[in-house]
């Protein structure tokens, strides 16, 4: 995301990155709007507004920070939108794109597969292959586009994530993260 913007506008110019981040948030809010209206007319406006308001919690240091989570969310919500629209290949494709931003972007993949199995056992195999093909396509494309950087790509997409996920997490750390005010008063 940063590289093409820096190439066009110069390496020390952050304003274009923040403009892109703002446009990205607006696009994400629009998809949230579509998802909200899908379930109940009128919910779309409130869903999009709530996303915009709490997406950065209005902390000055994080306000429209052009971080990886912000860029991961648009393909992630698009994957949900396309899955609910019955476009399983596109759902997998956008889930794969979200995963390329950050491994948590792959959270929809097992949900899509499980929901496909539970809701339509007869067409599960069809949905399964469309979703997995779509999910894998961004990896295949990036892998072949990177040329001599393929080893780094595989390391950062898979090996580093396995190490990250396998790290122990003590319960005290979880308590401090989930209940910061209560936990500090108790100890």
Short mmCIF file of C-alpha atoms in Angstrom, two decimals:
data_model
loop_
_atom_site.label_atom_id
_atom_site.label_comp_id
_atom_site.label_asym_id
_atom_site.label_seq_id
_atom_site.Cartn_x
_atom_site.Cartn_y
_atom_site.Cartn_z
CA UNK A 1 0.00 0.00 0.00
CA UNK A 2 2.69 2.46 0.99
CA UNK A 3 5.14 1.66 -1.83
CA UNK A 4 3.00 2.81 -4.79
CA UNK A 5 1.85 5.93 -2.92
CA UNK A 6 5.45 6.84 -2.05
CA UNK A 7 6.52 6.13 -5.63
CA UNK A 8 3.88 8.54 -6.97
CA UNK A 9 4.01 11.30 -4.32
CA UNK A 10 7.47 10.96 -2.78
CA UNK A 11 8.82 9.01 0.18
CA UNK A 12 8.52 11.67 2.86
CA UNK A 13 4.92 12.64 2.10
CA UNK A 14 2.43 11.11 4.53
CA UNK A 15 -0.57 13.25 3.54
CA UNK A 16 -1.35 11.07 0.47
CA UNK A 17 -1.25 7.99 2.73
CA UNK A 18 -3.77 9.59 5.09
CA UNK A 19 -5.99 10.62 2.18
CA UNK A 20 -5.89 7.02 0.92
CA UNK A 21 -6.70 5.77 4.44
CA UNK A 22 -9.68 8.15 4.62
CA UNK A 23 -10.98 6.95 1.24
CA UNK A 24 -10.40 3.34 2.37
CA UNK A 25 -12.46 3.92 5.55
CA UNK A 26 -15.26 5.49 3.50
CA UNK A 27 -15.28 2.49 1.13
CA UNK A 28 -15.31 0.09 4.09
CA UNK A 29 -18.15 2.06 5.69
CA UNK A 30 -20.11 1.80 2.43
CA UNK A 31 -19.78 -2.00 2.41
CA UNK A 32 -20.79 -2.06 6.10
CA UNK A 33 -23.78 0.07 5.06
CA UNK A 34 -24.73 -2.51 2.41
CA UNK A 35 -24.36 -5.36 4.90
CA UNK A 36 -26.45 -3.54 7.52
CA UNK A 37 -29.27 -2.87 5.04
CA UNK A 38 -29.19 -6.48 3.92
CA UNK A 39 -30.68 -7.60 7.23
CA UNK A 40 -32.94 -4.70 8.16
CA UNK A 41 -33.69 -1.57 6.15
CA UNK A 42 -32.25 1.46 7.91
CA UNK A 43 -29.57 -0.47 9.79
CA UNK A 44 -27.04 0.30 7.08
CA UNK A 45 -26.76 3.97 7.98
CA UNK A 46 -26.29 3.26 11.68
CA UNK A 47 -23.87 0.41 11.01
CA UNK A 48 -21.69 2.56 8.75
CA UNK A 49 -21.80 5.49 11.15
CA UNK A 50 -20.86 3.28 14.08
CA UNK A 51 -17.97 1.80 12.08
CA UNK A 52 -16.62 5.26 11.26
CA UNK A 53 -16.99 6.50 14.83
CA UNK A 54 -15.38 3.56 16.60
CA UNK A 55 -12.94 2.39 13.95
CA UNK A 56 -10.27 4.62 15.47
CA UNK A 57 -11.84 5.55 18.79
CA UNK A 58 -10.94 9.15 18.07
CA UNK A 59 -7.64 8.94 19.92
CA UNK A 60 -5.43 11.61 18.40
CA UNK A 61 -2.48 9.27 17.99
CA UNK A 62 -4.60 6.65 16.17
CA UNK A 63 -7.05 8.83 14.28
CA UNK A 64 -7.03 7.49 10.74
CA UNK A 65 -3.71 5.81 11.25
CA UNK A 66 -2.87 4.12 7.99
CA UNK A 67 -2.14 0.80 9.67
CA UNK A 68 -2.47 -2.72 8.38
CA UNK A 69 -5.73 -3.42 10.25
CA UNK A 70 -7.44 -0.53 8.51
CA UNK A 71 -6.40 -1.86 5.09
CA UNK A 72 -7.34 -5.43 6.02
CA UNK A 73 -10.95 -4.53 6.87
CA UNK A 74 -12.19 -3.55 3.40
CA UNK A 75 -11.42 -6.91 1.77
CA UNK A 76 -12.63 -8.67 4.91
CA UNK A 77 -16.09 -7.04 4.88
CA UNK A 78 -16.24 -7.47 1.10
CA UNK A 79 -15.68 -11.20 1.61
CA UNK A 80 -18.69 -11.29 3.96
CA UNK A 81 -20.77 -9.29 1.53
CA UNK A 82 -19.98 -11.61 -1.38
CA UNK A 83 -20.49 -14.75 0.70
CA UNK A 84 -23.96 -13.60 1.76
CA UNK A 85 -24.65 -12.72 -1.88
CA UNK A 86 -23.85 -16.33 -2.89
CA UNK A 87 -20.66 -15.40 -4.75
CA UNK A 88 -18.39 -17.93 -3.07
CA UNK A 89 -15.36 -17.47 -5.32
CA UNK A 90 -15.34 -13.71 -4.67
CA UNK A 91 -15.85 -14.33 -0.96
CA UNK A 92 -12.77 -16.55 -0.91
CA UNK A 93 -10.79 -14.10 -3.07
CA UNK A 94 -11.40 -11.14 -0.77
CA UNK A 95 -10.80 -13.27 2.31
CA UNK A 96 -7.44 -14.25 0.78
CA UNK A 97 -6.64 -10.59 0.12
CA UNK A 98 -7.50 -9.73 3.73
CA UNK A 99 -5.22 -12.56 4.89
CA UNK A 100 -2.37 -11.10 2.82
CA UNK A 101 -2.69 -7.91 4.83
CA UNK A 102 -2.72 -9.75 8.17
CA UNK A 103 -3.30 -13.38 9.14
CA UNK A 104 -6.40 -12.46 11.16
CA UNK A 105 -7.99 -11.54 7.82
CA UNK A 106 -8.41 -15.26 7.22
CA UNK A 107 -10.97 -15.55 10.04
CA UNK A 108 -13.83 -15.70 7.56
CA UNK A 109 -12.47 -18.78 5.76
CA UNK A 110 -13.42 -21.41 8.37
CA UNK A 111 -16.68 -19.56 9.04
CA UNK A 112 -17.61 -19.66 5.34
CA UNK A 113 -16.73 -23.34 5.04
CA UNK A 114 -18.63 -24.32 8.19
CA UNK A 115 -21.67 -22.25 7.27
CA UNK A 116 -21.64 -23.73 3.74
CA UNK A 117 -21.57 -27.24 5.19
CA UNK A 118 -24.40 -26.54 7.65
CA UNK A 119 -26.63 -24.57 5.31
CA UNK A 120 -26.22 -26.53 2.09
CA UNK A 121 -24.68 -29.99 2.50
CA UNK A 122 -25.55 -30.92 -1.10
CA UNK A 123 -23.64 -28.05 -2.64
CA UNK A 124 -20.91 -27.94 0.01
CA UNK A 125 -18.24 -29.43 -2.28
CA UNK A 126 -18.98 -26.79 -4.94
CA UNK A 127 -18.87 -23.97 -2.38
CA UNK A 128 -15.77 -25.46 -0.75
CA UNK A 129 -13.74 -25.46 -3.97
CA UNK A 130 -14.91 -22.01 -5.06
CA UNK A 131 -14.05 -20.51 -1.68
CA UNK A 132 -10.64 -22.21 -1.48
CA UNK A 133 -9.78 -21.37 -5.09
CA UNK A 134 -10.65 -17.73 -4.49
CA UNK A 135 -8.71 -17.72 -1.21
CA UNK A 136 -5.60 -19.21 -2.82
CA UNK A 137 -5.57 -17.05 -5.95
CA UNK A 138 -4.07 -13.92 -4.31
CA UNK A 139 -1.25 -16.05 -2.85
CA UNK A 140 -0.48 -17.64 -6.20
CA UNK A 141 -0.53 -14.26 -8.00
CA UNK A 142 1.71 -12.55 -5.44
CA UNK A 143 4.04 -15.55 -5.29
CA UNK A 144 4.69 -15.42 -9.03
CA UNK A 145 4.88 -11.60 -9.14
CA UNK A 146 7.57 -11.44 -6.44
CA UNK A 147 10.23 -13.32 -8.34
CA UNK A 148 13.36 -13.57 -6.18
CA UNK A 149 11.48 -12.39 -3.05
CA UNK A 150 9.32 -15.53 -2.87
CA UNK A 151 11.14 -16.98 0.16
CA UNK A 152 10.50 -13.79 2.16
CA UNK A 153 6.85 -13.84 1.11
CA UNK A 154 6.40 -17.42 2.31
CA UNK A 155 8.24 -16.65 5.54
CA UNK A 156 6.12 -13.59 6.40
CA UNK A 157 2.81 -15.20 5.37
CA UNK A 158 3.26 -18.56 7.04
CA UNK A 159 6.41 -19.29 9.02
CA UNK A 160 6.42 -16.09 11.08
CA UNK A 161 2.69 -16.50 11.79
CA UNK A 162 3.17 -20.04 13.08
CA UNK A 163 5.85 -18.75 15.46
CA UNK A 164 3.62 -15.84 16.50
CA UNK A 165 0.59 -18.06 17.16
CA UNK A 166 2.57 -20.70 19.06
CA UNK A 167 3.87 -18.25 21.68
CA UNK A 168 2.55 -18.91 25.20
CA UNK A 169 0.16 -16.41 26.66
CA UNK A 170 -0.20 -16.39 30.45
CA UNK A 171 -3.68 -15.91 31.88
CA UNK A 172 -2.51 -12.84 33.81
CA UNK A 173 -1.68 -11.12 30.52
CA UNK A 174 -5.15 -11.93 29.15
CA UNK A 175 -6.82 -10.61 32.27
CA UNK A 176 -4.85 -7.38 32.07
CA UNK A 177 -5.86 -6.96 28.41
CA UNK A 178 -9.55 -7.82 28.82
CA UNK A 179 -10.20 -6.20 32.17
CA UNK A 180 -7.57 -3.47 32.52
CA UNK A 181 -9.36 -1.32 35.11
CA UNK A 182 -10.81 -4.10 37.23
CA UNK A 183 -7.70 -6.25 37.19
CA UNK A 184 -5.36 -3.45 38.27
CA UNK A 185 -7.64 -2.62 41.20
CA UNK A 186 -7.76 -6.24 42.28
CA UNK A 187 -4.00 -6.76 42.34
#
